[in-house]
Amino acid sequence: MSRRILIEENIGETRAAVVDNGRVVELWLDRWSEAGQRVVEGEIYRGRVRRVEPALNAAFVDLGVGPEGFLPFGKAGRPKGFHEGAAIGVRIAREAYAEKGPNLALAEAGEGDAPECLQPAPILAQRLVKAYGEAEAVWADETDIDLDDEFEAALNPLAPIPGGGSLYIETTRAMTTIDVDADGRKGQGSPAQLAVALNTSAAKEAARQVRLRGLGGIIAIDFVHMRAQPDRKTVEQAMRGAFKRDRAKVDVAPLSQFGVGELARQRRGRSLREQMCDADGRLSVESCALAALRRLQGEAISDRSRKQKLEVSPEVFAWLDADTIGWRKALTGRIGPRFELVAADGLDREDARVSRA
């Protein structure tokens, strides 16, 4: 299998993609605004025990950043001498997501009092190269894959199935549902054979979309109806096989008589939508601001002799004007002081205009 890791260093964020055999299977991003504000999987902290919960066989630990971490004791039970107020070493086993804090595991830590990070995570590119040691790391702009297109598609609830048909992906507080639709798919054979072919393709694409979007928890896939048990078994096996390459732990249940496949996927942190969108599903102001900066930089590089004007909506302007991430200095270092920022009342959050000043 051919695997590459594509890296893109932008003003305000680093974006990355894992590509297997020419198709993107994972999307990642690290934002400047979150540096020092969130814990990252694999980091080691000296934390302070805030409270012990005997009923949960666990403790909650202050890490000095973000929400308290959850430290399960496991079968060995509460460690000897473990008490509220104690300073302990912990490793981030799973990042925080939604309203849940990170999961922790015990780790070695030297003497000290205040909660602090003892071993920060490497940068995103290094983390992915370590996770996929056999993969080749390349700059995204040296490939024919457009990360803007890939991220946009991964936020769309509708995803095409290779060969025809589509998936509709919807996440609620409790679970994620994926509806399989034939959507004009054509082929040869009986209706039963066509249903199996569609569902088999849908199972493979659903597995890719789940990884791509960083979905976790309970996931239900509503396949096109199949009457015969052997047909359902074929699709179930295809679903199990499709998730074997997933780094997250995935448990797949037998397909129900109604053609619904259920699985539980280990959460590794926030989904792509949680990172890039508000609670209502719209791209966040920050996401729109960073997209506008990418567009501004691209225009400035293609037209090196002119000053560029970036027009954005008032709310995006306010975020950029505050410049809490130092984007002005960073952009000036890349293209020079050849830009100005303007608030345009008629623009929506997602819109931006770049023109010669």
Coordinates of N, CA and C in Angstrom, one line a residue, residues 16-18 23-28 149-151 153-155 159 169 205-215 246 265 271-273 275:
A16 N -3.0 18.9 7.7 CA -2.3 17.7 7.2 C -3.3 16.7 6.8
A17 N -2.9 15.8 5.9 CA -3.7 14.7 5.4 C -2.9 13.4 5.3
V18 N -3.6 12.3 5.6 CA -3.0 11.0 5.4 C -3.6 10.4 4.2
R23 N -6.0 8.2 -2.0 CA -7.3 8.8 -1.4 C -7.0 9.3 0.0
V24 N -7.5 10.4 0.3 CA -7.3 11.0 1.7 C -8.2 10.2 2.6
V25 N -7.6 9.7 3.7 CA -8.3 8.9 4.7 C -8.3 9.6 6.1
E26 N -7.5 10.5 6.3 CA -7.5 11.3 7.6 C -7.1 12.7 7.3
L27 N -7.8 13.6 8.1 CA -7.5 15.1 8.0 C -7.2 15.6 9.4
W28 N -6.1 16.4 9.5 CA -5.7 16.9 10.8 C -5.4 18.4 10.7
D149 N -10.3 21.7 -0.8 CA -11.4 20.8 -1.3 C -11.7 19.7 -0.3
E150 N -10.6 19.1 0.2 CA -10.7 17.9 1.0 C -11.4 18.3 2.4
F151 N -11.0 19.4 3.0 CA -11.6 19.8 4.2 C -13.1 20.2 4.0
A153 N -15.1 19.1 1.7 CA -15.9 17.9 1.5 C -16.2 17.1 2.8
A154 N -15.2 17.1 3.7 CA -15.3 16.4 4.9 C -16.3 17.0 5.9
L155 N -16.7 18.3 5.7 CA -17.7 18.9 6.5 C -19.1 18.9 5.9
A159 N -21.9 12.6 1.1 CA -20.6 12.1 0.6 C -20.9 11.1 -0.5
I169 N -24.5 11.8 6.3 CA -23.9 11.6 7.6 C -24.4 12.7 8.5
E205 N -16.8 3.1 1.9 CA -16.7 4.5 1.9 C -17.1 5.1 3.3
A206 N -18.0 4.4 4.0 CA -18.4 4.9 5.3 C -17.2 4.8 6.3
A207 N -16.4 3.7 6.2 CA -15.2 3.6 7.0 C -14.3 4.7 6.7
R208 N -14.1 5.1 5.5 CA -13.2 6.2 5.1 C -13.7 7.5 5.7
Q209 N -15.0 7.7 5.5 CA -15.6 9.0 6.0 C -15.5 9.1 7.5
V210 N -15.7 8.1 8.2 CA -15.6 8.1 9.7 C -14.2 8.5 10.1
R211 N -13.2 7.9 9.5 CA -11.8 8.3 9.8 C -11.5 9.7 9.4
L212 N -12.0 10.1 8.2 CA -11.7 11.4 7.6 C -12.3 12.5 8.5
R213 N -13.4 12.3 9.1 CA -14.1 13.3 9.9 C -13.8 13.2 11.4
G214 N -13.0 12.2 11.8 CA -12.7 12.0 13.2 C -13.9 11.7 14.0
L215 N -14.8 10.9 13.5 CA -16.0 10.6 14.3 C -15.8 9.4 15.3
D246 N -8.0 1.2 10.5 CA -8.2 2.3 11.4 C -7.3 2.2 12.6
R265 N -16.7 3.3 17.8 CA -15.3 3.7 17.4 C -14.7 4.5 18.6
S271 N -13.9 15.8 16.8 CA -14.1 15.6 15.4 C -13.7 16.8 14.6
L272 N -13.5 16.7 13.3 CA -13.2 17.8 12.4 C -14.2 18.9 12.6
R273 N -15.5 18.5 12.6 CA -16.6 19.5 12.7 C -16.5 20.3 14.1
Q275 N -13.8 21.0 15.6 CA -12.6 21.9 15.5 C -12.9 23.1 14.7

